[in-house]
mmCIF file of C-alpha atoms in Angstrom:
data_model
loop_
_atom_site.group_PDB
_atom_site.id
_atom_site.type_symbol
_atom_site.label_atom_id
_atom_site.label_comp_id
_atom_site.label_asym_id
_atom_site.label_seq_id
_atom_site.Cartn_x
_atom_site.Cartn_y
_atom_site.Cartn_z
ATOM 1 C CA SER A 1 131.666 159.053 254.319
ATOM 2 C CA ALA A 2 129.263 162.637 252.927
ATOM 3 C CA VAL A 3 125.946 163.876 254.842
ATOM 4 C CA ILE A 4 123.739 165.142 252.666
ATOM 5 C CA SER A 5 120.805 168.038 253.554
ATOM 6 C CA GLN A 6 118.100 169.290 251.472
ATOM 7 C CA LYS A 7 115.868 172.026 251.882
ATOM 8 C CA PRO A 8 112.898 172.431 252.092
ATOM 9 C CA SER A 9 112.127 168.983 253.669
ATOM 10 C CA ARG A 10 108.820 169.574 252.287
ATOM 11 C CA ASP A 11 106.471 172.040 251.018
ATOM 12 C CA ILE A 12 103.172 172.342 249.625
ATOM 13 C CA CYS A 13 102.714 174.074 246.184
ATOM 14 C CA GLN A 14 100.195 175.632 244.296
ATOM 15 C CA ARG A 15 99.623 174.375 240.307
ATOM 16 C CA GLY A 16 101.709 176.377 238.071
ATOM 17 C CA THR A 17 104.636 177.966 240.234
ATOM 18 C CA SER A 18 107.911 176.624 240.206
ATOM 19 C CA LEU A 19 110.134 175.031 243.363
ATOM 20 C CA THR A 20 113.619 175.193 243.956
ATOM 21 C CA ILE A 21 114.891 172.109 245.836
ATOM 22 C CA GLN A 22 118.607 172.756 247.469
ATOM 23 C CA CYS A 23 120.916 169.828 248.022
ATOM 24 C CA GLN A 24 124.459 170.084 250.283
ATOM 25 C CA VAL A 25 127.215 167.493 250.849
ATOM 26 C CA ASP A 26 129.468 168.351 253.533
ATOM 27 C CA SER A 27 132.799 166.979 251.818
ATOM 28 C CA GLN A 28 133.745 167.997 248.083
ATOM 29 C CA VAL A 29 132.156 164.653 245.491
ATOM 30 C CA THR A 30 132.537 163.814 242.465
ATOM 31 C CA MET A 31 129.000 163.120 241.219
ATOM 32 C CA MET A 32 125.686 164.140 242.467
ATOM 33 C CA PHE A 33 122.330 163.041 240.981
ATOM 34 C CA TRP A 34 118.984 163.720 241.401
ATOM 35 C CA TYR A 35 115.933 161.154 242.152
ATOM 36 C CA ARG A 36 112.308 161.374 242.133
ATOM 37 C CA GLN A 37 110.148 158.939 244.001
ATOM 38 C CA GLN A 38 106.356 159.083 242.973
ATOM 39 C CA PRO A 39 103.884 157.673 246.120
ATOM 40 C CA GLY A 40 104.280 154.146 246.454
ATOM 41 C CA GLN A 41 106.913 153.573 243.972
ATOM 42 C CA SER A 42 110.977 153.208 243.420
ATOM 43 C CA LEU A 43 113.366 155.821 242.809
ATOM 44 C CA THR A 44 113.729 157.497 239.658
ATOM 45 C CA LEU A 45 116.978 158.893 238.322
ATOM 46 C CA ILE A 46 116.382 162.425 237.102
ATOM 47 C CA ALA A 47 119.740 163.329 235.890
ATOM 48 C CA THR A 48 123.576 163.580 237.149
ATOM 49 C CA ALA A 49 124.546 166.842 238.192
ATOM 50 C CA ASN A 50 127.940 168.025 236.309
ATOM 51 C CA GLN A 51 129.936 170.429 237.678
ATOM 52 C CA GLY A 52 130.838 172.965 235.394
ATOM 53 C CA SER A 53 128.384 172.187 232.925
ATOM 54 C CA GLU A 54 124.910 171.395 231.740
ATOM 55 C CA ALA A 55 123.225 168.335 233.550
ATOM 56 C CA THR A 56 122.763 164.907 232.217
ATOM 57 C CA TYR A 57 119.033 163.725 232.126
ATOM 58 C CA GLU A 58 117.726 160.325 231.958
ATOM 59 C CA SER A 59 114.967 159.223 229.257
ATOM 60 C CA GLY A 60 111.677 161.270 230.536
ATOM 61 C CA PHE A 61 113.178 164.016 231.594
ATOM 62 C CA VAL A 62 114.009 167.472 230.271
ATOM 63 C CA ILE A 63 116.202 170.352 231.193
ATOM 64 C CA ASP A 64 112.907 173.422 230.553
ATOM 65 C CA LYS A 65 111.081 171.061 233.477
ATOM 66 C CA PHE A 66 113.924 170.295 235.401
ATOM 67 C CA PRO A 67 116.814 172.926 235.338
ATOM 68 C CA ILE A 68 119.854 171.823 237.544
ATOM 69 C CA SER A 69 122.507 173.473 238.793
ATOM 70 C CA ARG A 70 126.292 172.698 240.780
ATOM 71 C CA PRO A 71 128.242 175.705 240.835
ATOM 72 C CA ASN A 72 130.774 173.655 242.893
ATOM 73 C CA LEU A 73 132.073 170.617 244.610
ATOM 74 C CA THR A 74 129.060 170.470 247.289
ATOM 75 C CA PHE A 75 126.239 172.463 246.134
ATOM 76 C CA SER A 76 123.514 171.700 243.450
ATOM 77 C CA THR A 77 119.881 172.759 243.152
ATOM 78 C CA LEU A 78 116.682 171.179 241.204
ATOM 79 C CA THR A 79 113.741 173.379 240.120
ATOM 80 C CA VAL A 80 110.465 172.142 239.186
ATOM 81 C CA SER A 81 109.151 174.174 236.951
ATOM 82 C CA ASN A 82 105.464 174.602 236.256
ATOM 83 C CA MET A 83 104.494 172.285 238.389
ATOM 84 C CA SER A 84 101.388 170.111 238.346
ATOM 85 C CA PRO A 85 99.661 167.970 240.350
ATOM 86 C CA GLU A 86 101.740 165.022 238.806
ATOM 87 C CA ASP A 87 105.029 166.128 240.219
ATOM 88 C CA SER A 88 103.668 165.530 243.643
ATOM 89 C CA SER A 89 106.667 163.221 244.750
ATOM 90 C CA ILE A 90 109.598 163.094 246.742
ATOM 91 C CA TYR A 91 112.733 164.201 245.566
ATOM 92 C CA LEU A 92 115.791 163.280 246.909
ATOM 93 C CA CYS A 93 119.815 164.151 245.958
ATOM 94 C CA SER A 94 122.574 162.203 246.255
ATOM 95 C CA ALA A 95 126.468 161.846 246.120
ATOM 96 C CA TYR A 96 129.038 159.749 244.789
ATOM 97 C CA GLY A 97 132.873 160.078 245.536
ATOM 98 C CA THR A 98 135.454 158.372 243.320
ATOM 99 C CA SER A 99 137.290 156.691 246.584
ATOM 100 C CA TRP A 100 133.692 155.593 248.004
ATOM 101 C CA ASN A 101 132.022 152.404 248.062
ATOM 102 C CA GLU A 102 128.923 153.855 248.252
ATOM 103 C CA GLN A 103 126.440 156.381 247.538
ATOM 104 C CA PHE A 104 125.420 158.763 250.223
ATOM 105 C CA PHE A 105 121.316 159.954 249.795
ATOM 106 C CA GLY A 106 119.360 162.819 251.506
ATOM 107 C CA PRO A 107 116.717 162.949 253.266
ATOM 108 C CA GLY A 108 114.436 164.319 250.534
ATOM 109 C CA THR A 109 112.187 167.144 250.091
ATOM 110 C CA ARG A 110 108.681 165.739 249.773
ATOM 111 C CA LEU A 111 106.516 167.829 247.529
ATOM 112 C CA THR A 112 102.829 168.246 247.038
ATOM 113 C CA VAL A 113 101.103 170.253 244.411
ATOM 114 C CA LEU A 114 97.537 171.536 244.855
ATOM 115 C CA ASP B 1 123.018 148.195 233.308
ATOM 116 C CA ALA B 2 121.897 145.031 234.017
ATOM 117 C CA LYS B 3 118.510 144.327 234.948
ATOM 118 C CA THR B 4 117.223 143.048 238.543
ATOM 119 C CA THR B 5 114.816 141.060 239.884
ATOM 120 C CA GLN B 6 113.498 140.502 242.980
ATOM 121 C CA PRO B 7 110.409 139.424 245.009
ATOM 122 C CA THR B 8 107.804 141.885 245.773
ATOM 123 C CA SER B 9 107.923 141.302 249.458
ATOM 124 C CA MET B 10 108.897 139.038 252.275
ATOM 125 C CA ASP B 11 108.061 138.557 255.862
ATOM 126 C CA CYS B 12 110.505 137.664 258.579
ATOM 127 C CA ALA B 13 110.156 136.651 262.291
ATOM 128 C CA GLU B 14 112.350 138.617 264.634
ATOM 129 C CA GLY B 15 115.726 137.514 265.602
ATOM 130 C CA ARG B 16 115.522 134.885 262.690
ATOM 131 C CA ALA B 17 118.030 135.301 259.120
ATOM 132 C CA ALA B 18 116.291 136.955 256.566
ATOM 133 C CA ASN B 19 117.629 135.903 253.112
ATOM 134 C CA LEU B 20 116.927 138.269 249.675
ATOM 135 C CA PRO B 21 116.715 136.638 246.711
ATOM 136 C CA CYS B 22 118.215 138.540 243.596
ATOM 137 C CA ASN B 23 118.237 137.732 239.816
ATOM 138 C CA HIS B 24 120.676 139.977 237.483
ATOM 139 C CA SER B 25 121.172 137.253 234.525
ATOM 140 C CA THR B 26 122.293 139.868 232.067
ATOM 141 C CA ILE B 27 125.138 141.115 234.572
ATOM 142 C CA SER B 28 128.156 141.475 232.531
ATOM 143 C CA GLY B 29 131.662 140.623 234.071
ATOM 144 C CA ASN B 30 132.108 144.565 235.339
ATOM 145 C CA GLU B 31 129.532 144.922 236.899
ATOM 146 C CA TYR B 32 128.694 145.018 240.701
ATOM 147 C CA VAL B 33 126.182 143.752 242.728
ATOM 148 C CA TYR B 34 124.568 146.466 245.726
ATOM 149 C CA TRP B 35 122.483 146.324 248.050
ATOM 150 C CA TYR B 36 120.616 149.537 249.250
ATOM 151 C CA ARG B 37 117.624 150.009 252.000
ATOM 152 C CA GLN B 38 114.861 152.137 252.087
ATOM 153 C CA ILE B 39 113.413 152.709 255.612
ATOM 154 C CA HIS B 40 110.605 154.301 255.534
ATOM 155 C CA SER B 41 110.142 158.541 254.736
ATOM 156 C CA GLN B 42 114.115 158.111 254.665
ATOM 157 C CA GLY B 43 116.547 158.330 252.123
ATOM 158 C CA PRO B 44 118.028 155.001 251.143
ATOM 159 C CA GLN B 45 121.381 153.661 252.891
ATOM 160 C CA TYR B 46 123.842 151.205 251.648
ATOM 161 C CA ILE B 47 124.218 148.010 252.961
ATOM 162 C CA ILE B 48 126.630 146.125 250.806
ATOM 163 C CA HIS B 49 128.068 145.186 247.419
ATOM 164 C CA GLY B 50 130.297 142.563 245.985
ATOM 165 C CA LEU B 51 131.854 141.287 242.323
ATOM 166 C CA LYS B 52 132.372 138.087 242.485
ATOM 167 C CA ASN B 53 133.360 136.374 246.272
ATOM 168 C CA ASN B 54 130.749 136.405 249.220
ATOM 169 C CA GLU B 55 131.017 139.718 251.144
ATOM 170 C CA THR B 56 130.511 140.276 254.906
ATOM 171 C CA ASN B 57 130.331 143.667 256.754
ATOM 172 C CA GLU B 58 128.344 144.572 260.183
ATOM 173 C CA MET B 59 125.037 144.998 258.601
ATOM 174 C CA ALA B 60 124.819 141.861 256.592
ATOM 175 C CA SER B 61 126.401 139.322 254.178
ATOM 176 C CA LEU B 62 126.296 138.988 250.629
ATOM 177 C CA ILE B 63 126.410 135.718 248.735
ATOM 178 C CA ILE B 64 127.089 135.620 244.850
ATOM 179 C CA THR B 65 126.396 132.423 242.866
ATOM 180 C CA GLU B 66 129.362 131.066 240.851
ATOM 181 C CA ASP B 67 127.830 131.841 237.561
ATOM 182 C CA ARG B 68 127.244 135.847 239.375
ATOM 183 C CA LYS B 69 123.296 135.462 237.720
ATOM 184 C CA SER B 70 121.706 135.805 241.305
ATOM 185 C CA SER B 71 122.615 136.687 244.886
ATOM 186 C CA THR B 72 121.060 136.449 248.307
ATOM 187 C CA LEU B 73 121.454 139.374 251.327
ATOM 188 C CA ILE B 74 121.327 137.906 254.224
ATOM 189 C CA LEU B 75 120.190 139.639 257.173
ATOM 190 C CA PRO B 76 121.709 136.662 260.277
ATOM 191 C CA HIS B 77 119.305 138.531 263.165
ATOM 192 C CA ALA B 78 116.715 140.567 261.869
ATOM 193 C CA THR B 79 115.003 143.038 264.065
ATOM 194 C CA LEU B 80 111.950 145.576 263.875
ATOM 195 C CA ARG B 81 114.227 148.209 262.710
ATOM 196 C CA ASP B 82 115.262 146.118 260.069
ATOM 197 C CA THR B 83 111.661 146.248 257.911
ATOM 198 C CA ALA B 84 112.366 148.709 255.210
ATOM 199 C CA VAL B 85 112.245 147.983 250.970
ATOM 200 C CA TYR B 86 115.440 146.464 249.734
ATOM 201 C CA TYR B 87 117.007 147.582 246.449
ATOM 202 C CA CYS B 88 119.212 144.927 244.486
ATOM 203 C CA ILE B 89 121.129 147.075 241.948
ATOM 204 C CA VAL B 90 123.810 146.044 239.069
ATOM 205 C CA ASN B 91 126.336 149.188 238.659
ATOM 206 C CA ASN B 92 129.653 149.188 237.191
ATOM 207 C CA GLN B 93 130.784 151.667 239.658
ATOM 208 C CA GLY B 94 129.558 154.756 237.657
ATOM 209 C CA GLY B 95 128.242 155.946 240.750
ATOM 210 C CA LYS B 96 124.425 156.356 238.752
ATOM 211 C CA LEU B 97 121.874 153.584 240.314
ATOM 212 C CA ILE B 98 119.167 152.528 238.690
ATOM 213 C CA PHE B 99 116.735 151.037 241.110
ATOM 214 C CA GLY B 100 114.209 148.535 240.878
ATOM 215 C CA GLN B 101 111.089 147.724 242.508
ATOM 216 C CA GLY B 102 112.860 146.315 245.386
ATOM 217 C CA THR B 103 111.886 143.691 248.165
ATOM 218 C CA GLU B 104 109.641 145.226 250.632
ATOM 219 C CA LEU B 105 110.918 143.069 254.126
ATOM 220 C CA SER B 106 108.487 142.879 256.827
ATOM 221 C CA VAL B 107 110.245 141.585 260.271
ATOM 222 C CA LYS B 108 107.598 140.589 262.944
ATOM 223 C CA PRO B 109 107.517 140.228 266.520
#
């Protein structure tokens, strides 16, 4: 199993600024993912964070808007760049190990953009 | 990954069994059926998964039809704490999860 923490847990930001969200896993994992959950909606996969290489983005998400880093097997960051009110969402990271049956999720970061 | 279809919402009386259906008619042979739930203001939580056979764990049972085109998640004795959105996801164990809209289960006293 894995315990995942995220920082910050919530933030209120001004339009045009950027916020970096950190995700820390308590064990080495094969894969890490970033999801967005807009108000009242389901989760949408943003990208797969690849260790040592560029993230793999899903359709509709681009690196310039959501740059992702994964410097090692336990840590990843997601930056939401040049924010607008439409970016107000909960951002969640998750982790998966090839020997696991399940994917573990962090508690999420609640972002409000004014 | 195959698409799933679930009812938008369901109610269940506390102490009764909750049966949550899921259709996945385009599932392919190497894809598993996973169930996760999301309690309000928390990250999703794994419940159970299966390939062909019915599965049971301490949380729930998963019944998969013989043609694998649909499944049912059973919470045998629902409690108020089981109120959540339940997601049925078809996945080939590659890690990436594609969430549908899920079923909002309300367990009522």
